[in-house]
Short mmCIF file of C-alpha atoms in Angstrom, two decimals:
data_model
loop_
_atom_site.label_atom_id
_atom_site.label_comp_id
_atom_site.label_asym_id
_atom_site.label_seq_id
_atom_site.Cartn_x
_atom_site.Cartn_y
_atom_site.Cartn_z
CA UNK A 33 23.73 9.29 23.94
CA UNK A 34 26.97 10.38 22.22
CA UNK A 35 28.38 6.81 22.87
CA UNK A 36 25.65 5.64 20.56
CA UNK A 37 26.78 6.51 16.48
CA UNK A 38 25.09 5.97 12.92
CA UNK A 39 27.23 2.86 12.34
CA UNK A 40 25.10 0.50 15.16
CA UNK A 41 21.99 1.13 13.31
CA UNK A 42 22.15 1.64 10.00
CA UNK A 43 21.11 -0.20 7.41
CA UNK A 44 24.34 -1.70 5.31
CA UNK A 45 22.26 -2.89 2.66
CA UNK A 46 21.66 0.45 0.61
CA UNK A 47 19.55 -0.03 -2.87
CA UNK A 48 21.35 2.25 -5.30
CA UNK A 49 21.30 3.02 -9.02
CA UNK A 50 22.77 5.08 -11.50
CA UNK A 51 21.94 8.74 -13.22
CA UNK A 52 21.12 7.51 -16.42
CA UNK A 53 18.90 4.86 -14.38
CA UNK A 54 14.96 5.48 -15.44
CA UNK A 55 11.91 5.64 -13.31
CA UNK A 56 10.69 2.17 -14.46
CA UNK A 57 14.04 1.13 -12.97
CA UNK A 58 13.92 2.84 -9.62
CA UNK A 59 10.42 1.34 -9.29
CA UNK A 60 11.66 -1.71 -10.08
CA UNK A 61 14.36 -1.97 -7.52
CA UNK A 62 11.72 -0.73 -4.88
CA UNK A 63 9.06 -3.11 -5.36
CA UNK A 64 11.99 -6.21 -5.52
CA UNK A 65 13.94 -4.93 -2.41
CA UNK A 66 10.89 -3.67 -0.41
CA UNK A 67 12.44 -0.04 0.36
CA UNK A 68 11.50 3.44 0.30
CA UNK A 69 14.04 4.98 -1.31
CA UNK A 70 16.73 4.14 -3.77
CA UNK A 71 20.59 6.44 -3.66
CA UNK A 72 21.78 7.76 -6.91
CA UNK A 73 25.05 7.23 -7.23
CA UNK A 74 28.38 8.02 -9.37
CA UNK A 75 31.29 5.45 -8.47
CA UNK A 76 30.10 4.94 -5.36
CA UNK A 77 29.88 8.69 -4.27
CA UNK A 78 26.14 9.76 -3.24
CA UNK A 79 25.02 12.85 -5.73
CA UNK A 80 21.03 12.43 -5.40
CA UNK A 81 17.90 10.21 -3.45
CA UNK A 82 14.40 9.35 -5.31
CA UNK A 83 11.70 8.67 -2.26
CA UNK A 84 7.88 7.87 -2.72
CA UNK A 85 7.55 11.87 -2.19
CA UNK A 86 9.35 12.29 -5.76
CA UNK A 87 7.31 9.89 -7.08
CA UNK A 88 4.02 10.93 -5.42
CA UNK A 89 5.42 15.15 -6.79
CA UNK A 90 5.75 13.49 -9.90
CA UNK A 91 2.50 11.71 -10.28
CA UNK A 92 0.71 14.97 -9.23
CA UNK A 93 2.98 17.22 -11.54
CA UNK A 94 2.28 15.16 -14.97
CA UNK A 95 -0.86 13.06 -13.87
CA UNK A 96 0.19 9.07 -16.26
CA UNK A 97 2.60 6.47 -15.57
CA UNK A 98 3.35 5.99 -18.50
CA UNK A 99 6.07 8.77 -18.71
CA UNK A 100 8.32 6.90 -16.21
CA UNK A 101 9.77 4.83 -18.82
CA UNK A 102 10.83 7.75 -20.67
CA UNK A 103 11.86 10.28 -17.46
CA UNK A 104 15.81 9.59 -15.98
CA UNK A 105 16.13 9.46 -12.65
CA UNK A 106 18.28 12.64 -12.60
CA UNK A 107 15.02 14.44 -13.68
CA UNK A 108 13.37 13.89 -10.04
CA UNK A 109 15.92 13.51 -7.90
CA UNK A 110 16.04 15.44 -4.87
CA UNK A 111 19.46 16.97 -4.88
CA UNK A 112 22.08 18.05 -3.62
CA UNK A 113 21.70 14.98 -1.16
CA UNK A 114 22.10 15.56 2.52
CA UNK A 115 24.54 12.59 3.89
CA UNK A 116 26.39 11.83 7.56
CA UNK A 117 28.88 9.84 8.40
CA UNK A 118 29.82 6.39 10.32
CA UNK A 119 30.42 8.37 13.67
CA UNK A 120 27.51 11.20 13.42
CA UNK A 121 26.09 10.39 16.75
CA UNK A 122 22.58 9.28 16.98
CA UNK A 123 21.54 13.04 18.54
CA UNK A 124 22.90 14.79 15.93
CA UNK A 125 21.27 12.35 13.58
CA UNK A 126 17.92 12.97 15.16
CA UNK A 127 18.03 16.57 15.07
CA UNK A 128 19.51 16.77 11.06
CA UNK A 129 16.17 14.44 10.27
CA UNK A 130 13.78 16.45 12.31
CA UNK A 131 14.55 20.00 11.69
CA UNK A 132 14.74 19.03 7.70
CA UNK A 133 11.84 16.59 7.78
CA UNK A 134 13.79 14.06 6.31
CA UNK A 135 13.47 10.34 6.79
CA UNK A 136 16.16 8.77 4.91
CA UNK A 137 19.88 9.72 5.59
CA UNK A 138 22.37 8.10 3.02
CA UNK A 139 25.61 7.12 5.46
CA UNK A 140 29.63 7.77 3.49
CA UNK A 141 32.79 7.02 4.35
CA UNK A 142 35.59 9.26 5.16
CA UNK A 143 35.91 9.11 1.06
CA UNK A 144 32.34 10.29 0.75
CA UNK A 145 31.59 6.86 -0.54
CA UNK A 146 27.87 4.98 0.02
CA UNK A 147 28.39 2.67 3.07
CA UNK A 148 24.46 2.65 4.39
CA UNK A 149 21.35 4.46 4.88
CA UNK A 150 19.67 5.74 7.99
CA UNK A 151 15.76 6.22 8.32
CA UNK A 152 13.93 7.73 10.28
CA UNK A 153 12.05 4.44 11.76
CA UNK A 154 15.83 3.54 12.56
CA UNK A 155 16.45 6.37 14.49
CA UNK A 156 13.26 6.14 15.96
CA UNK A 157 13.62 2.40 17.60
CA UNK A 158 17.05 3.78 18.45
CA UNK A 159 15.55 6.50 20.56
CA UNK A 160 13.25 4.55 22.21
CA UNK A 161 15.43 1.46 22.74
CA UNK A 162 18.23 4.21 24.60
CA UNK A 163 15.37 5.51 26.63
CA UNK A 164 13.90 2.32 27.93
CA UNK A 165 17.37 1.31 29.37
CA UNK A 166 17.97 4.46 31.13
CA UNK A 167 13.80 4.28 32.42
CA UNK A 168 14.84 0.81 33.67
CA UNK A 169 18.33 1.89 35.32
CA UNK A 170 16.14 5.03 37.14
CA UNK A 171 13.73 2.40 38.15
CA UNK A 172 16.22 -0.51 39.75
CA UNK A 173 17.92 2.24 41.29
CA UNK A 174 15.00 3.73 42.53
CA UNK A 175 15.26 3.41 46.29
CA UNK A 176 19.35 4.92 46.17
CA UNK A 177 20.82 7.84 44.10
CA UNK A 178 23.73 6.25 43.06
CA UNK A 179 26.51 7.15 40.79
CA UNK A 180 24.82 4.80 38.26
CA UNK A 181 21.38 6.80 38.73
CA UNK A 182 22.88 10.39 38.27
CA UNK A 183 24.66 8.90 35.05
CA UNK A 184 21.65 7.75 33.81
CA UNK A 185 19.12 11.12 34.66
CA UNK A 186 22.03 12.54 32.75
CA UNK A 187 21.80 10.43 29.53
CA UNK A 188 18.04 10.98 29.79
CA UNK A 189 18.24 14.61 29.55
CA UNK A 190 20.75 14.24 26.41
CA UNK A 191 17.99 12.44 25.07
CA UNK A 192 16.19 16.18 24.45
CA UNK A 193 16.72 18.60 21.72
CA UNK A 194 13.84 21.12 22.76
CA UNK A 195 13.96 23.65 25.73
CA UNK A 196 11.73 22.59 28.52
CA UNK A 197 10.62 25.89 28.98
CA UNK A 198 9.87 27.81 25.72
CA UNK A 199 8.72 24.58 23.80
CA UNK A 200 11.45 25.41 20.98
CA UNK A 201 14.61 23.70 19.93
CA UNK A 202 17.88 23.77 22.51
CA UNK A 203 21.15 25.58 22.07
CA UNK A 204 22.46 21.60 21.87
CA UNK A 205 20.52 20.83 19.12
CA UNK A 206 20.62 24.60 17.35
CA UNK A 207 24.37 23.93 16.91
CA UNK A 208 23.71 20.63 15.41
CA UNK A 209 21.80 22.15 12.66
CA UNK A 210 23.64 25.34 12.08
CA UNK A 211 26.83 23.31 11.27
CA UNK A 212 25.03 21.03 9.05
CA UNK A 213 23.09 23.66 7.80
CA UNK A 214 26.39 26.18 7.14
CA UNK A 215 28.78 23.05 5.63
CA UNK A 216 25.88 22.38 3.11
CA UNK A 217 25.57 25.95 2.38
CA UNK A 218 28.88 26.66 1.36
CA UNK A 219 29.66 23.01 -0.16
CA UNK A 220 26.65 23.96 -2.33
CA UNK A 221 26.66 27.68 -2.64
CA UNK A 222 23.25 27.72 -1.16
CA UNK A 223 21.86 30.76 0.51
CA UNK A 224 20.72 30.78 4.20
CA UNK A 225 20.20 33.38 6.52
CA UNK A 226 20.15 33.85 10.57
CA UNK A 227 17.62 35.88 12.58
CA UNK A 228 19.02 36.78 16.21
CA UNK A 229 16.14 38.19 18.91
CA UNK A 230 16.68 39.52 22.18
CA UNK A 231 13.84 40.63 24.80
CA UNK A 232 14.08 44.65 25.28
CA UNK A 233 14.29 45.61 29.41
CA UNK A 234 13.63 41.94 29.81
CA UNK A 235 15.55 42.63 33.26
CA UNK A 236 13.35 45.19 34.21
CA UNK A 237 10.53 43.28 33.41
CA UNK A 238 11.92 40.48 35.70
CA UNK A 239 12.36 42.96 38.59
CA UNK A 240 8.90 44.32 37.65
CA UNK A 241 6.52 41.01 37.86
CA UNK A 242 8.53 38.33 38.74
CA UNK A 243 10.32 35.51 37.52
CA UNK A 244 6.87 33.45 36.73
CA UNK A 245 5.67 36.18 34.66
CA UNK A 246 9.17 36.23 32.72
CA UNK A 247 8.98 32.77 31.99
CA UNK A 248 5.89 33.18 30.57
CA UNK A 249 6.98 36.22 28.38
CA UNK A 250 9.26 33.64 27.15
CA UNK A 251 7.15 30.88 26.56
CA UNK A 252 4.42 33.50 24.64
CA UNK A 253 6.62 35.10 22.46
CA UNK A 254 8.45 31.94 21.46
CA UNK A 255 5.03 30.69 20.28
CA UNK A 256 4.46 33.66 18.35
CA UNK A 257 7.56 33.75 16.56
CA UNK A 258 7.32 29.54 15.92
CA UNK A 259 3.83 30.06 14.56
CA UNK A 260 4.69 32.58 12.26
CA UNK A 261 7.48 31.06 10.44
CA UNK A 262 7.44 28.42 7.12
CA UNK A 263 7.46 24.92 7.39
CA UNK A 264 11.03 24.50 6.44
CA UNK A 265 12.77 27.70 9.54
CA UNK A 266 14.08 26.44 12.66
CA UNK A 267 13.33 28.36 15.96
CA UNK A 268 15.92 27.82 18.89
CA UNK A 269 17.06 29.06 22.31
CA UNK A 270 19.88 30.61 21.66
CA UNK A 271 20.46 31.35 25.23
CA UNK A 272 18.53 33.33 28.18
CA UNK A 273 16.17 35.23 26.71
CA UNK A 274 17.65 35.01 22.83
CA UNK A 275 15.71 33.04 20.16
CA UNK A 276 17.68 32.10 17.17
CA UNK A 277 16.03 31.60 13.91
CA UNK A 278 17.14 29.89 10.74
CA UNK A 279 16.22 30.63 7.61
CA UNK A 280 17.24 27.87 5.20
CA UNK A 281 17.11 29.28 0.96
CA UNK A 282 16.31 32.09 2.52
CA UNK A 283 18.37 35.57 1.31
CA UNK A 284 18.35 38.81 2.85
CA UNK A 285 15.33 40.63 1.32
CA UNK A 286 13.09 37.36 1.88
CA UNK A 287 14.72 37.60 5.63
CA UNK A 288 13.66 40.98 6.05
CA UNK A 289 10.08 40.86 5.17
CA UNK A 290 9.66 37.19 7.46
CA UNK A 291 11.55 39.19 10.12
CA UNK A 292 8.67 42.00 9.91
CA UNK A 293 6.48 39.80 10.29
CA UNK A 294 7.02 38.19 13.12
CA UNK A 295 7.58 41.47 14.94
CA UNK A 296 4.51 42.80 13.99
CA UNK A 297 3.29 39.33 15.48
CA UNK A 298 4.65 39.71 18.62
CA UNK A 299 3.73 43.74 19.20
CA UNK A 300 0.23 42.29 18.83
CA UNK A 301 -0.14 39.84 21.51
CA UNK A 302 0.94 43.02 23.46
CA UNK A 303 1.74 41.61 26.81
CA UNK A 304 2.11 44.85 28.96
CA UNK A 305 5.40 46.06 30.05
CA UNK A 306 5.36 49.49 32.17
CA UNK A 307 8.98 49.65 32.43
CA UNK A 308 9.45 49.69 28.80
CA UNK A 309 8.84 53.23 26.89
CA UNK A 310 6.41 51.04 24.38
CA UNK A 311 4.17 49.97 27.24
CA UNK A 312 4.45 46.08 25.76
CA UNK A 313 6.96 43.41 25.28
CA UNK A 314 8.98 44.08 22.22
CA UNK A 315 11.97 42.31 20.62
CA UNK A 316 15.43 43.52 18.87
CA UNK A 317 16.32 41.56 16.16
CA UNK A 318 19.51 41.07 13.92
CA UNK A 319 19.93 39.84 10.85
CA UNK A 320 22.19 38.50 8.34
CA UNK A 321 22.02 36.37 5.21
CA UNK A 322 25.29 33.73 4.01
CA UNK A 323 27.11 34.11 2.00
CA UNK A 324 28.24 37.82 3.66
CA UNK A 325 29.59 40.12 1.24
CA UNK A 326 33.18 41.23 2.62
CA UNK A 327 32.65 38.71 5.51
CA UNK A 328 35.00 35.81 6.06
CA UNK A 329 32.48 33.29 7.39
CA UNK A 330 34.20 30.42 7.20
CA UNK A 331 32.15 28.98 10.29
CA UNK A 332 28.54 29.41 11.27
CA UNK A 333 29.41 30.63 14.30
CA UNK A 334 31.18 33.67 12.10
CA UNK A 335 27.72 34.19 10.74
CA UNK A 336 25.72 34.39 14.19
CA UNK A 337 28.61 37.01 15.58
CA UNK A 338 27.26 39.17 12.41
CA UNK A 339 23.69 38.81 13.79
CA UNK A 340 24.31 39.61 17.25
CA UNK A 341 26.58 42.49 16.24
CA UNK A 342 23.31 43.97 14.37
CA UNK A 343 20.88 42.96 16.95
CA UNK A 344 22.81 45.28 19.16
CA UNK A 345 22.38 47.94 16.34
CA UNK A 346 18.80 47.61 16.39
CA UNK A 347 18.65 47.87 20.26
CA UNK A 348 21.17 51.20 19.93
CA UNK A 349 18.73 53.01 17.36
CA UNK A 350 15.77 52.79 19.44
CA UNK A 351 14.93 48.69 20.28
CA UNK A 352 11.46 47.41 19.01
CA UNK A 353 13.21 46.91 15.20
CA UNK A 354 15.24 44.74 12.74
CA UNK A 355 18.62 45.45 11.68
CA UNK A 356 19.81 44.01 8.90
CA UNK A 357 23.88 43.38 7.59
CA UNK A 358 23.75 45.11 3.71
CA UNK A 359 25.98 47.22 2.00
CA UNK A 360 25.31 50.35 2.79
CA UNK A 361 25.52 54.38 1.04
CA UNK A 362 26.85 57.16 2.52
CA UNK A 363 24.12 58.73 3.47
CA UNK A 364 22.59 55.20 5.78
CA UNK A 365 26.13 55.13 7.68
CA UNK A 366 25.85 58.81 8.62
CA UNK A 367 21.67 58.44 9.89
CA UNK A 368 22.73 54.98 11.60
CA UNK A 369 26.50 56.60 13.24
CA UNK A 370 23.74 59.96 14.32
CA UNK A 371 21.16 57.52 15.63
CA UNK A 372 23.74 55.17 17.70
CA UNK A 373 24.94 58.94 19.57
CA UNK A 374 20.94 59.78 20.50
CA UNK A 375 20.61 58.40 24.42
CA UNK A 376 18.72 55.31 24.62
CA UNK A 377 14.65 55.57 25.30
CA UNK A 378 14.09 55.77 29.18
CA UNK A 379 12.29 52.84 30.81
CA UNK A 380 8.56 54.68 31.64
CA UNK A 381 7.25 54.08 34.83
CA UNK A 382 3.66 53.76 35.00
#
């Protein structure tokens, strides 16, 4: 699928208006060109979309259409807008629109100029168009694994951003969003922040009841975690038995109580594991909030290296916890340099 880019399907007729524009306008312009959405533009550089969700928030919020004619566009707007480019391919497309909920994507140039607009019924027929042709390839070649067949099983398993076995995004599609997500961030000076988890003894619990049971331990917890988070945080496989969570407008202190949450969340499902001194599956976490004070994260990847770096804190003062990346006093960095020279808790064997 990453022959396949935004320019073959978009829409190169965009409906677009100005700031000073009013609602009576926008409504206007949908009901005469049939569309969902109108772009807000300044010379011909996207700064804003109104959808029927603004004007459904807006209807709620003040209750009369009558104030349209007196309410500018600017006043509703969701902002700042959330664009791709000609040659975003049609995965990373897919996975920008589902992890934000978003169903209209404005398309710019390499001037960040309007040049069309992606929705999400586009992408949609997209998808499904993409995966008929490979289903049809499989099926004429059916009989003979050819070179042809492998080519296409391969395409078909592009065609997934979630992790066939814990039911949660894919590292493919987790580094989709994290770029988008990081580039808007600092463009923006938005806040996000990044929750890293790792399994404690997961090995020994491997060696202990099996690979079945392991996957399962895998499949549980990333449940719990997924049903415990807002609408708007992303849950991924970050790799093995790592979970990656991101936590858009989110900043540290916000982080940190979601964070104990979700622990709390997953000590009480309490799936039993003797070769762990707490009897039960527990998880390490680290975590770290953007921007990073005395941190050059120029990169998201800079900002995940921060969260691994204190998930293997919280595993060296004791496992089972959160560790967090703050400014710290004098008297934190002597407790946490004491606790990381304690040995670590023995495995118990029942």
């Amino acid at each position: 699928m990453q022959d396949i880019f935004v320019d073959s399907i978009m829409s190169e007729t965009v409906v677009s208006t100005s700031l000073d524009a009013t609602l009576q306008d926008v409504t206007t312009l949908m009901r005469d060109n049939r569309c969902s959405c109108v772009v807000v533009t300044e010379n011909d550089i996207p700064v804003g979309i109104v959808t029927e969700f603004d004007f459904i928030r807006l209807l709620a919020s003040k209750g009369a259409r009558e104030v349209f004619a007196a309410i500018r566009v600017s006043g509703i707007m969701s902002r700042p807008v959330v664009t791709i480019t000609e040659n975003t391919s049609l995965f990373d497309a897919l996975v920008i629109t589902t992890a934000r909920k978003f169903r209209h994507l404005p398309v710019v140039d390499s001037d960040g100029k309007i040049k069309g607009i992606v929705t999400l019924v586009d992408l949609a027929q997209a998808h499904f168009h993409t995966f008929e042709k490979q289903r049809e390839i499989i099926e004429q070649s059916i009989t003979s694994r050819t070179r042809e067949l492998v080519e296409a099983n391969d395409k078909l398993k592009a065609l997934s951003f979630v992790d066939a076995l814990m039911g949660i995004g894919n590292r493919r599609a987790m580094e989709v969003d994290l770029d988008h997500s990081h580039a808007q961030a600092a463009r923006y000076g938005r806040p996000y922040s990044v929750a890293l988890f790792d399994f404690d003894f997961f090995k020994n619990y491997n060696d202990t009841y099996g690979h079945l049971a392991g996957d399962y331990a895998l499949k549980t917890v990333a449940g719990t975690i997924a049903g415990r988070i807002r609408a708007s945080d992303r849950v991924y496989r970050y790799g093995g038995e790592e979970v990656l969570l991101l936590l858009p407008e989110t900043e540290l202190d916000g982080a940190e109580i979601l964070i104990d949450r979700v622990l709390n969340a997953v000590r009480g499902v309490a799936i039993p594991h003797s070769q762990s001194p707490y009897g039960i599956v527990t998880l390490s976490c680290g975590i770290v909030s953007f921007p990073v004070k005395g941190e050059n994260c120029s990169t998201w990847s800079d900002v995940v290296a921060i969260a691994d770096r204190e998930m293997y804190r919280a595993k060296q003062t004791g496992r089972n916890r959160a560790s967090s990346m703050r400014p710290k006093n004098l008297a934190e960095n002597l407790r946490d340099s004491l606790l990381s020279l304690e040995p670590e808790p023995e495995p118990h064997f029942a």
